[in-house]
Coordinates of C-alpha atoms in Angstrom, one line a residue:
M5 CA -47.2 10.0 30.7
P6 CA -44.6 7.7 29.0
K7 CA -43.9 4.3 30.6
V8 CA -40.5 2.7 30.8
L9 CA -39.6 -0.8 31.8
I10 CA -36.2 -1.6 33.4
A11 CA -35.7 -5.3 32.7
D12 CA -32.2 -5.9 34.0
E13 CA -30.0 -5.3 37.1
V14 CA -29.7 -1.5 36.7
A15 CA -28.8 0.8 39.6
E16 CA -31.9 2.2 41.3
D17 CA -30.9 5.8 40.5
C18 CA -32.0 5.1 37.0
A19 CA -35.6 4.6 38.0
R20 CA -35.4 7.5 40.5
I21 CA -34.3 10.0 37.8
L22 CA -37.0 8.8 35.4
R23 CA -39.7 9.1 38.0
E24 CA -38.6 12.6 39.1
A25 CA -38.9 13.7 35.5
G26 CA -42.6 12.5 35.5
I27 CA -41.9 9.2 33.6
E28 CA -43.7 6.2 34.9
C29 CA -41.1 3.5 35.5
D30 CA -41.3 -0.2 36.5
H31 CA -38.0 -1.6 37.7
R32 CA -38.3 -5.4 37.6
G33 CA -34.6 -6.4 37.7
K34 CA -33.3 -9.2 35.4
M35 CA -36.2 -10.7 33.5
K36 CA -36.4 -14.0 31.7
P37 CA -37.0 -13.8 27.9
E38 CA -40.5 -15.3 28.1
D39 CA -41.5 -12.9 30.9
L40 CA -40.1 -9.9 29.1
K41 CA -41.9 -10.8 25.9
L42 CA -45.2 -11.0 27.7
A43 CA -44.7 -7.8 29.7
V44 CA -43.1 -5.3 27.2
A45 CA -46.2 -4.5 25.1
P46 CA -47.5 -1.3 27.0
Y47 CA -44.1 0.3 27.4
E48 CA -42.7 3.1 25.3
G49 CA -39.1 2.7 26.7
L50 CA -37.0 -0.4 27.6
I51 CA -33.7 -0.3 29.5
V52 CA -31.4 -3.3 29.9
R53 CA -27.7 -4.0 30.7
S54 CA -25.8 -6.9 29.1
A55 CA -27.5 -9.9 30.7
V56 CA -30.9 -9.5 29.0
K57 CA -31.2 -10.1 25.3
V58 CA -33.6 -7.9 23.4
T59 CA -34.4 -10.3 20.5
K60 CA -36.5 -9.8 17.4
E61 CA -39.4 -11.5 19.1
I62 CA -39.2 -9.1 22.1
V63 CA -38.9 -6.1 19.7
E64 CA -42.0 -7.2 17.8
A65 CA -43.9 -7.8 21.1
G66 CA -43.1 -4.3 22.2
R67 CA -45.9 -2.7 20.0
S68 CA -45.6 0.6 21.9
L69 CA -41.8 0.8 22.0
K70 CA -40.1 4.0 20.8
I71 CA -36.7 3.6 22.4
V72 CA -34.5 0.8 23.8
G73 CA -31.5 1.8 26.0
R74 CA -28.4 -0.1 27.0
A75 CA -26.9 0.9 30.3
G76 CA -23.3 0.5 29.0
I77 CA -21.5 0.5 25.6
G78 CA -22.1 -2.8 23.8
V79 CA -25.4 -3.3 22.1
D80 CA -24.8 -6.7 20.7
N81 CA -27.5 -8.1 23.0
I82 CA -30.1 -5.9 21.1
D83 CA -31.4 -6.8 17.7
Q84 CA -30.8 -3.4 16.1
E85 CA -32.0 -4.5 12.7
A86 CA -35.4 -5.5 14.1
A87 CA -35.6 -2.3 16.1
T88 CA -34.7 -0.1 13.1
R89 CA -37.3 -1.8 11.0
R90 CA -39.9 -1.0 13.7
G91 CA -38.7 2.6 13.9
I92 CA -37.4 2.1 17.4
I93 CA -34.3 4.1 18.6
V94 CA -31.5 2.1 20.1
M95 CA -29.1 4.0 22.3
N96 CA -26.2 3.2 24.6
A97 CA -24.3 4.9 27.4
P98 CA -20.8 4.5 26.2
L99 CA -18.8 6.7 28.6
G100 CA -19.9 5.5 32.1
N101 CA -17.7 2.4 32.2
V102 CA -14.5 3.6 30.4
T103 CA -12.5 3.9 33.6
A104 CA -13.8 0.6 35.0
A105 CA -12.9 -1.3 31.8
A106 CA -9.4 0.2 31.6
E107 CA -8.7 -0.4 35.3
H108 CA -9.8 -4.1 34.9
A109 CA -7.5 -4.5 31.9
L110 CA -4.6 -3.2 33.9
A111 CA -5.6 -5.4 36.9
L112 CA -5.5 -8.5 34.7
L113 CA -2.2 -7.4 33.1
L114 CA -0.6 -7.1 36.5
A115 CA -2.2 -10.2 37.9
N116 CA -0.9 -12.3 35.0
A117 CA 2.5 -10.7 35.1
R118 CA 2.9 -11.5 38.8
N119 CA 1.1 -14.8 38.8
V120 CA -1.4 -13.5 41.4
A121 CA -4.2 -15.9 40.8
R122 CA -1.9 -19.0 40.8
A123 CA -0.1 -17.8 43.9
D124 CA -3.5 -17.2 45.7
A125 CA -4.7 -20.7 44.8
S126 CA -1.4 -22.2 46.0
M127 CA -1.7 -20.5 49.3
R128 CA -5.3 -21.6 49.8
A129 CA -4.1 -25.1 49.1
G130 CA -1.7 -24.9 52.0
R131 CA 1.5 -24.4 50.0
W132 CA 4.3 -21.7 50.2
E133 CA 5.8 -21.6 46.8
R134 CA 7.7 -18.4 46.3
S135 CA 10.1 -19.4 43.5
T136 CA 7.4 -21.2 41.5
H137 CA 5.4 -18.0 41.0
T138 CA 8.2 -15.6 40.1
G139 CA 6.8 -13.0 37.8
V140 CA 7.9 -10.1 35.5
Q141 CA 7.7 -6.4 36.1
L142 CA 6.2 -3.7 33.8
E143 CA 8.8 -1.0 34.1
G144 CA 10.9 -0.8 30.9
K145 CA 8.7 -3.2 29.0
T146 CA 6.7 -2.4 25.8
L147 CA 2.9 -2.2 26.1
G148 CA 1.1 -2.8 22.8
I149 CA -2.4 -1.4 22.6
V150 CA -4.7 -2.6 19.9
G151 CA -7.4 0.1 19.5
L152 CA -6.7 3.5 20.8
G153 CA -10.2 4.7 21.6
K154 CA -11.2 6.0 25.0
I155 CA -10.4 2.8 26.9
G156 CA -7.2 2.3 24.9
G157 CA -6.3 5.9 25.7
C158 CA -6.7 5.2 29.4
M159 CA -4.4 2.2 29.1
A160 CA -1.8 4.3 27.4
A161 CA -1.8 6.7 30.4
Y162 CA -1.5 3.8 32.8
G163 CA 1.4 2.3 30.8
K164 CA 3.3 5.5 30.9
A165 CA 2.7 5.8 34.6
F166 CA 4.5 2.4 35.0
H167 CA 7.3 3.8 32.9
M168 CA 6.6 1.5 30.0
R169 CA 7.2 2.2 26.3
V170 CA 3.7 2.5 24.8
V171 CA 2.9 1.6 21.2
A172 CA -0.4 1.2 19.5
Y173 CA -2.2 -0.1 16.4
D174 CA -5.2 1.9 15.3
P175 CA -5.7 2.2 11.5
L176 CA -7.8 5.3 11.8
L177 CA -5.7 7.3 14.2
V178 CA -3.4 10.0 12.8
R179 CA 0.1 10.2 14.2
E180 CA -0.4 13.7 15.5
R181 CA -3.2 12.5 17.8
A182 CA -1.1 9.5 18.9
E183 CA 1.7 11.9 19.8
V184 CA -0.6 13.9 22.0
L185 CA -1.2 10.7 23.9
G186 CA 2.5 10.0 24.0
V187 CA 2.1 6.8 22.0
Q188 CA 4.0 5.5 19.0
L189 CA 1.8 4.1 16.2
L190 CA 2.9 0.9 14.6
E191 CA 1.6 -1.5 12.0
F192 CA -0.1 -4.5 13.5
D193 CA 2.6 -7.1 12.7
K194 CA 5.3 -4.8 14.1
L195 CA 3.4 -4.2 17.3
L196 CA 3.0 -8.0 17.7
A197 CA 6.8 -8.4 17.2
E198 CA 7.8 -5.7 19.7
A199 CA 5.3 -5.8 22.5
D200 CA 5.9 -7.5 25.8
F201 CA 2.2 -7.0 26.7
V202 CA -0.6 -6.8 24.2
T203 CA -4.0 -5.4 25.3
I204 CA -7.1 -5.5 23.1
H205 CA -9.6 -2.6 22.9
V206 CA -11.5 -2.9 19.6
P207 CA -15.1 -3.8 18.9
L208 CA -16.2 -7.3 17.7
N209 CA -17.1 -7.1 14.0
E210 CA -16.5 -8.9 10.8
R211 CA -13.0 -7.5 10.5
T212 CA -11.9 -8.1 14.1
K213 CA -13.4 -11.6 14.6
G214 CA -10.6 -14.0 15.0
M215 CA -8.1 -11.1 14.8
F216 CA -5.8 -13.0 17.2
G217 CA -5.1 -16.6 16.0
A218 CA -2.2 -19.0 15.5
G219 CA -0.5 -16.8 13.0
E220 CA -0.6 -13.7 15.3
F221 CA 0.7 -15.7 18.3
A222 CA 3.5 -17.0 16.1
R223 CA 4.6 -13.4 15.5
M224 CA 4.6 -12.4 19.2
K225 CA 7.6 -12.8 21.6
K226 CA 7.7 -16.0 23.5
T227 CA 7.7 -13.8 26.6
A228 CA 4.7 -11.9 25.6
R229 CA 1.4 -11.8 27.4
L230 CA -2.1 -11.0 26.0
V231 CA -5.0 -9.3 27.7
N232 CA -8.6 -9.2 26.3
T233 CA -11.3 -7.3 28.1
S234 CA -13.0 -6.2 24.9
R235 CA -15.2 -8.9 23.3
G236 CA -15.1 -12.6 23.0
G237 CA -14.5 -13.9 19.5
I238 CA -11.6 -11.5 18.8
V239 CA -9.2 -14.1 20.2
D240 CA -9.3 -17.6 18.9
E241 CA -9.6 -19.5 22.2
K242 CA -8.3 -22.8 20.8
A243 CA -5.3 -21.2 19.2
L244 CA -4.6 -19.3 22.4
H245 CA -4.7 -22.5 24.5
E246 CA -2.2 -24.2 22.1
A247 CA 0.1 -21.2 22.0
L248 CA 0.2 -21.2 25.8
L249 CA 0.8 -24.9 26.0
S250 CA 3.6 -24.8 23.4
G251 CA 5.3 -21.8 25.0
Q252 CA 4.7 -19.7 21.9
I253 CA 3.6 -16.9 24.3
A254 CA 4.1 -16.7 28.1
G255 CA 0.6 -15.8 29.4
A256 CA -2.8 -14.4 28.8
A257 CA -5.7 -12.8 30.8
L258 CA -9.3 -13.0 29.5
D259 CA -12.4 -11.3 30.8
V260 CA -14.6 -12.1 27.8
F261 CA -15.3 -15.4 25.9
E262 CA -16.8 -16.6 22.6
N263 CA -19.6 -18.1 24.6
E264 CA -20.7 -16.7 27.9
P265 CA -20.6 -18.4 30.3
P266 CA -18.0 -20.6 28.6
P267 CA -18.6 -24.3 28.5
K268 CA -17.2 -26.3 31.5
D269 CA -14.9 -28.3 29.2
L270 CA -13.2 -25.2 27.6
P271 CA -9.5 -26.1 27.7
L272 CA -8.5 -22.6 28.8
L273 CA -10.2 -23.2 32.1
G274 CA -7.5 -25.7 33.0
N275 CA -4.6 -23.7 31.6
E276 CA -2.5 -22.3 34.5
K277 CA -0.9 -19.7 32.2
V278 CA -4.2 -17.8 31.7
T279 CA -5.9 -15.6 34.2
L280 CA -9.7 -15.6 33.9
T281 CA -12.6 -13.4 35.1
P282 CA -16.3 -13.6 34.3
H283 CA -16.8 -10.5 32.2
L284 CA -16.2 -8.1 35.1
A285 CA -14.6 -5.1 33.2
A286 CA -17.6 -2.9 33.7
S287 CA -18.6 -4.3 37.1
T288 CA -17.7 -1.6 39.5
Q289 CA -20.1 0.1 41.8
E290 CA -19.2 3.5 40.2
A291 CA -19.5 2.3 36.6
Q292 CA -22.8 0.6 37.2
L293 CA -24.1 3.7 38.9
Q294 CA -22.8 6.0 36.1
V295 CA -24.2 4.1 33.2
A296 CA -27.6 3.9 34.9
I297 CA -27.6 7.7 35.5
D298 CA -26.4 8.4 31.9
I299 CA -29.1 6.3 30.2
A300 CA -31.8 7.7 32.5
H301 CA -30.9 11.3 31.5
Q302 CA -30.8 10.3 27.9
F303 CA -34.3 8.9 28.2
V304 CA -35.5 12.1 29.9
D305 CA -34.1 14.2 27.1
Y306 CA -35.8 12.1 24.5
F307 CA -39.3 12.0 26.2
R308 CA -39.2 15.7 27.1
S309 CA -37.8 17.3 24.0
G310 CA -37.1 14.6 21.4
V311 CA -33.4 15.0 21.8
V312 CA -31.5 11.8 20.9
R313 CA -28.0 11.2 22.3
N314 CA -25.8 8.2 21.6
A315 CA -28.2 6.5 19.1
T316 CA -26.6 3.4 17.6
N317 CA -29.1 2.9 14.7
L318 CA -30.7 5.2 12.2
A319 CA -34.3 5.3 13.6
S320 CA -34.0 8.9 14.8
I321 CA -33.9 10.2 11.2
G322 CA -37.3 11.8 10.6
D323 CA -37.2 13.0 7.0
P324 CA -38.0 10.0 4.7
S325 CA -36.7 11.9 1.6
I326 CA -33.1 11.5 2.9
A327 CA -33.3 8.3 4.9
L328 CA -31.9 6.2 2.1
Y329 CA -29.1 8.6 1.5
V330 CA -28.1 8.1 5.2
R331 CA -27.7 4.4 4.6
L332 CA -25.8 5.1 1.4
A333 CA -23.5 7.7 3.1
E334 CA -22.5 5.2 5.8
D335 CA -21.7 2.6 3.2
L336 CA -19.6 5.0 1.1
G337 CA -17.7 6.2 4.2
S338 CA -17.0 2.7 5.3
M339 CA -15.8 1.6 1.8
A340 CA -13.6 4.7 1.5
V341 CA -11.7 4.0 4.7
Q342 CA -11.4 0.3 4.1
L343 CA -9.9 1.0 0.7
S344 CA -7.4 3.4 2.3
D345 CA -4.1 3.1 4.2
G346 CA -2.9 5.2 7.1
G347 CA -4.4 7.3 9.8
V348 CA -7.5 9.3 8.8
R349 CA -6.9 13.1 8.7
G350 CA -10.1 14.3 7.1
V351 CA -13.5 13.4 5.6
E352 CA -15.1 15.5 2.9
I353 CA -18.6 14.9 1.6
T354 CA -19.7 16.5 -1.6
Y355 CA -23.4 16.7 -2.4
M356 CA -24.3 17.2 -6.1
G357 CA -27.6 17.9 -7.8
Q358 CA -30.9 17.7 -6.0
I359 CA -29.5 16.4 -2.7
A360 CA -27.4 19.6 -2.4
G361 CA -30.7 21.4 -1.5
F362 CA -31.6 19.1 1.4
D363 CA -30.7 19.4 5.0
V364 CA -27.9 16.8 4.9
D365 CA -26.6 17.0 8.5
A366 CA -27.8 13.5 9.2
V367 CA -26.2 12.3 5.9
T368 CA -22.9 13.8 6.8
Q369 CA -23.0 12.3 10.3
A370 CA -23.7 8.9 8.7
A371 CA -20.7 9.2 6.3
V372 CA -18.4 10.1 9.2
K373 CA -19.8 7.2 11.2
G374 CA -19.1 4.9 8.3
V375 CA -15.5 6.1 8.3
L376 CA -14.9 5.7 12.0
H377 CA -17.1 2.6 12.7
P378 CA -14.6 -0.1 11.5
A379 CA -12.2 0.9 14.2
L380 CA -14.5 2.2 17.0
G381 CA -17.6 0.1 16.7
D382 CA -20.5 1.1 19.0
E383 CA -18.5 4.0 20.4
V384 CA -19.4 6.1 17.4
T385 CA -23.0 6.7 16.4
V386 CA -25.0 8.9 13.9
V387 CA -25.4 11.4 16.7
N388 CA -21.8 11.7 18.0
A389 CA -19.8 11.0 14.8
R390 CA -18.7 14.6 14.2
L391 CA -17.7 15.0 17.9
T392 CA -15.8 11.7 17.8
A393 CA -14.0 12.8 14.7
K394 CA -13.0 16.1 16.3
E395 CA -11.7 14.3 19.4
R396 CA -9.5 12.1 17.1
G397 CA -8.2 15.1 15.1
V398 CA -10.2 14.2 12.0
S399 CA -11.6 17.2 10.0
V400 CA -15.1 17.0 8.5
A401 CA -16.0 19.2 5.5
E402 CA -19.1 19.5 3.2
E403 CA -19.3 20.9 -0.3
R404 CA -22.5 21.4 -2.4
R405 CA -22.7 21.6 -6.2
K406 CA -25.7 22.1 -8.4
D407 CA -24.4 19.8 -11.2
A408 CA -24.5 16.0 -10.6
R409 CA -23.1 15.0 -14.0
N410 CA -25.3 12.1 -15.3
Y411 CA -27.4 11.8 -12.1
K412 CA -30.2 13.7 -10.5
S413 CA -28.2 13.5 -7.2
Q414 CA -24.8 12.1 -6.4
M415 CA -22.7 12.0 -3.2
I416 CA -18.9 11.7 -3.0
V417 CA -17.1 10.7 0.2
R418 CA -13.4 11.5 0.2
V419 CA -11.2 10.1 3.0
E420 CA -7.8 11.8 3.4
T421 CA -5.1 9.9 5.3
D422 CA -1.4 10.4 6.1
R423 CA -0.7 8.1 3.1
G424 CA -3.1 9.6 0.6
G425 CA -6.7 8.6 0.6
R426 CA -9.7 7.4 -1.5
L427 CA -12.8 8.7 -3.1
V428 CA -16.0 6.7 -3.3
A429 CA -19.2 8.1 -5.0
G430 CA -22.7 6.8 -5.1
T431 CA -26.3 7.7 -5.9
L432 CA -29.9 6.4 -5.6
F433 CA -31.4 5.2 -8.9
E434 CA -35.0 6.3 -9.1
G435 CA -34.5 7.8 -5.6
K436 CA -34.4 4.4 -3.9
E437 CA -31.8 2.0 -5.4
P438 CA -28.3 2.5 -3.9
R439 CA -25.4 2.4 -6.4
I440 CA -21.7 2.8 -6.1
T441 CA -20.8 5.0 -9.1
Q442 CA -17.1 5.8 -8.7
I443 CA -13.9 4.6 -6.9
N444 CA -11.2 7.2 -7.4
T445 CA -11.0 7.7 -11.2
L446 CA -12.8 4.5 -12.1
D447 CA -16.5 4.8 -13.1
I448 CA -18.5 1.8 -12.0
D449 CA -22.2 0.8 -11.4
L450 CA -22.8 -1.7 -8.6
R451 CA -25.2 -2.0 -5.7
P452 CA -23.3 -2.1 -2.3
S453 CA -23.4 -5.4 -0.4
K454 CA -22.2 -6.6 3.0
Y455 CA -19.2 -8.5 1.5
M456 CA -17.2 -6.9 -1.3
L457 CA -13.8 -7.4 -2.9
F458 CA -11.9 -4.6 -4.8
I459 CA -9.0 -5.5 -7.0
Q460 CA -6.9 -3.1 -9.0
Y461 CA -4.5 -4.5 -11.5
P462 CA -2.6 -3.8 -14.8
D463 CA -5.1 -4.2 -17.7
V464 CA -4.1 -7.6 -19.1
P465 CA -6.2 -10.5 -20.3
G466 CA -7.3 -13.3 -18.1
V467 CA -7.5 -11.6 -14.7
V468 CA -11.2 -11.8 -14.3
G469 CA -11.3 -15.5 -15.1
K470 CA -8.5 -16.2 -12.6
V471 CA -10.2 -14.3 -9.8
G472 CA -13.5 -16.1 -10.4
T473 CA -11.9 -19.5 -10.5
I474 CA -9.9 -18.9 -7.3
L475 CA -13.0 -17.7 -5.4
G476 CA -15.0 -20.6 -6.6
N477 CA -12.3 -23.1 -5.5
H478 CA -12.6 -21.6 -2.0
G479 CA -16.3 -21.9 -2.0
I480 CA -17.0 -18.2 -2.3
N481 CA -19.8 -17.3 -4.6
I482 CA -19.8 -14.1 -6.7
A483 CA -23.2 -12.3 -6.6
R484 CA -22.3 -9.4 -8.9
M485 CA -19.2 -8.0 -10.7
E486 CA -18.3 -4.7 -12.2
V487 CA -15.1 -4.1 -14.2
G488 CA -13.7 -0.7 -15.1
R489 CA -10.4 0.7 -16.4
T490 CA -8.7 4.0 -17.0
G491 CA -7.8 3.1 -20.6
R492 CA -6.8 0.1 -22.7
G493 CA -3.6 -1.5 -21.4
Q494 CA -3.5 0.9 -18.5
Q495 CA -5.1 0.2 -15.0
A496 CA -8.2 -1.8 -14.5
A497 CA -10.3 -2.7 -11.4
I498 CA -12.8 -5.3 -10.4
L499 CA -15.4 -4.7 -7.7
L500 CA -17.3 -7.8 -6.7
T501 CA -20.1 -8.4 -4.3
L502 CA -19.9 -11.8 -2.6
D503 CA -22.2 -14.1 -0.6
D504 CA -19.5 -14.5 2.1
A505 CA -16.4 -12.6 3.1
A506 CA -13.3 -13.4 1.1
T507 CA -11.0 -15.6 3.2
A508 CA -7.4 -14.9 3.9
A509 CA -6.4 -18.0 2.0
A510 CA -8.4 -16.9 -1.1
L511 CA -6.9 -13.4 -1.0
E512 CA -3.3 -14.8 -0.7
E513 CA -3.9 -17.1 -3.7
I514 CA -5.3 -14.1 -5.8
R515 CA -2.2 -12.1 -4.8
K516 CA 0.2 -14.8 -6.1
S517 CA -1.8 -15.6 -9.2
V518 CA -2.8 -12.1 -10.4
Q519 CA -0.1 -9.9 -8.7
P520 CA -2.6 -7.0 -8.3
L521 CA -1.6 -3.4 -7.6
D522 CA -4.1 -3.5 -4.7
I523 CA -6.6 -5.9 -3.3
R524 CA -9.1 -5.1 -0.5
S525 CA -11.8 -7.1 1.3
V526 CA -14.6 -4.7 2.3
V527 CA -17.2 -5.6 4.9
L528 CA -20.1 -3.3 5.5
S529 CA -22.1 -3.3 8.7

């Protein structure tokens, strides 16, 4: 009989469902890290919410662990790298709190627009200040949604119910899908300039960290208001405080913070223009119950039949002969979409040579996950990637060929968008060493890395030296470099792997100095 430890404040229905399925379950509530580390060893399953961190030390102490479940969507409190190395599946329950999160974002938007929190505090202090707390209404205003996933889609419906004009920024969403939702897609800068209310619904990752800073606030209306119920770190808290003090924007509402709980001396805590709540977006009775039920049923499916739903890592892949191709496929998909512009219409994966004879379903799923993950984060997994693509109107196709040109096996990921698309190819040298072999028509040979920089430019002397000098001046070290060209004096490209992500300042200096045809910073998860 499998044993599961529930080590956080999870609804009792979770334990009930597990026990009714014949699974032994200990529900201990929120556990301290040191207690969890000592207790976890005999359990095959572990369930937490957001308060308990499953660190590398806890993963290593769980010598019997097969699966770790998060009753909710975000898995940033679980060391997935450590779990994957141990062969432990990490799964989440991403749908149970969608309504709660969207409703809380709307509640904060309304509260800030009508100065509800300030008026409440004033009343409790014995004052009657009607004119001081005059607010603004939603009808006729423009709601700008950053990230049109499931929660963002709910916000779009709410905005329309209030007779608002709804616009959105989502680099992976095709216009046809946005039209179904009744939403106008805009470029990010245009959304900032037009929106009266901006609400954030994107995951926290390398590309979204600090997404809203001083520059973004400067492009917003002075009457605009910002709402963030997504993740702390997406909004630069210092820049937000200064923008509110200077009148650059009119108001903000935050449910999430860079550090939780935030330090008592955080300037935003004393700023009357911001409405604050302590990470309550998923905290409804219904949502807490639903995520508990969802994760319990997922555990039952796993222990009864080996079925894995909503896995967020790659540990469920059982065939070692294709495990490395799975990692490569995700990297190729992520690269292809980050090198593209426009909403994604389709993904095509071509398998050439020996790999064409494998069962490549997991590889295809990983490629699609790589394409969608920069925009959706933990909402998309290796298990639900195809379904998520279908829901967003993205087609997925496979092709198999016997010939792999100069390789035993090669894989090509093509991303088609409403502005064209990109092709990225790769292989495994000696069956284990990942290599990028092609970007569009350019043949290259470079091992993928977390931080990369792709520059396409007219084939003229001196470009490589200028790029290296600029990056060095900005303290960015080049690990490896590959240069390719279509022909002498035609188009050339540099693909670099870096020790750190290229900064916006470095990219801008390269643009001015080199005047490239295209320049892209690529960040792999």
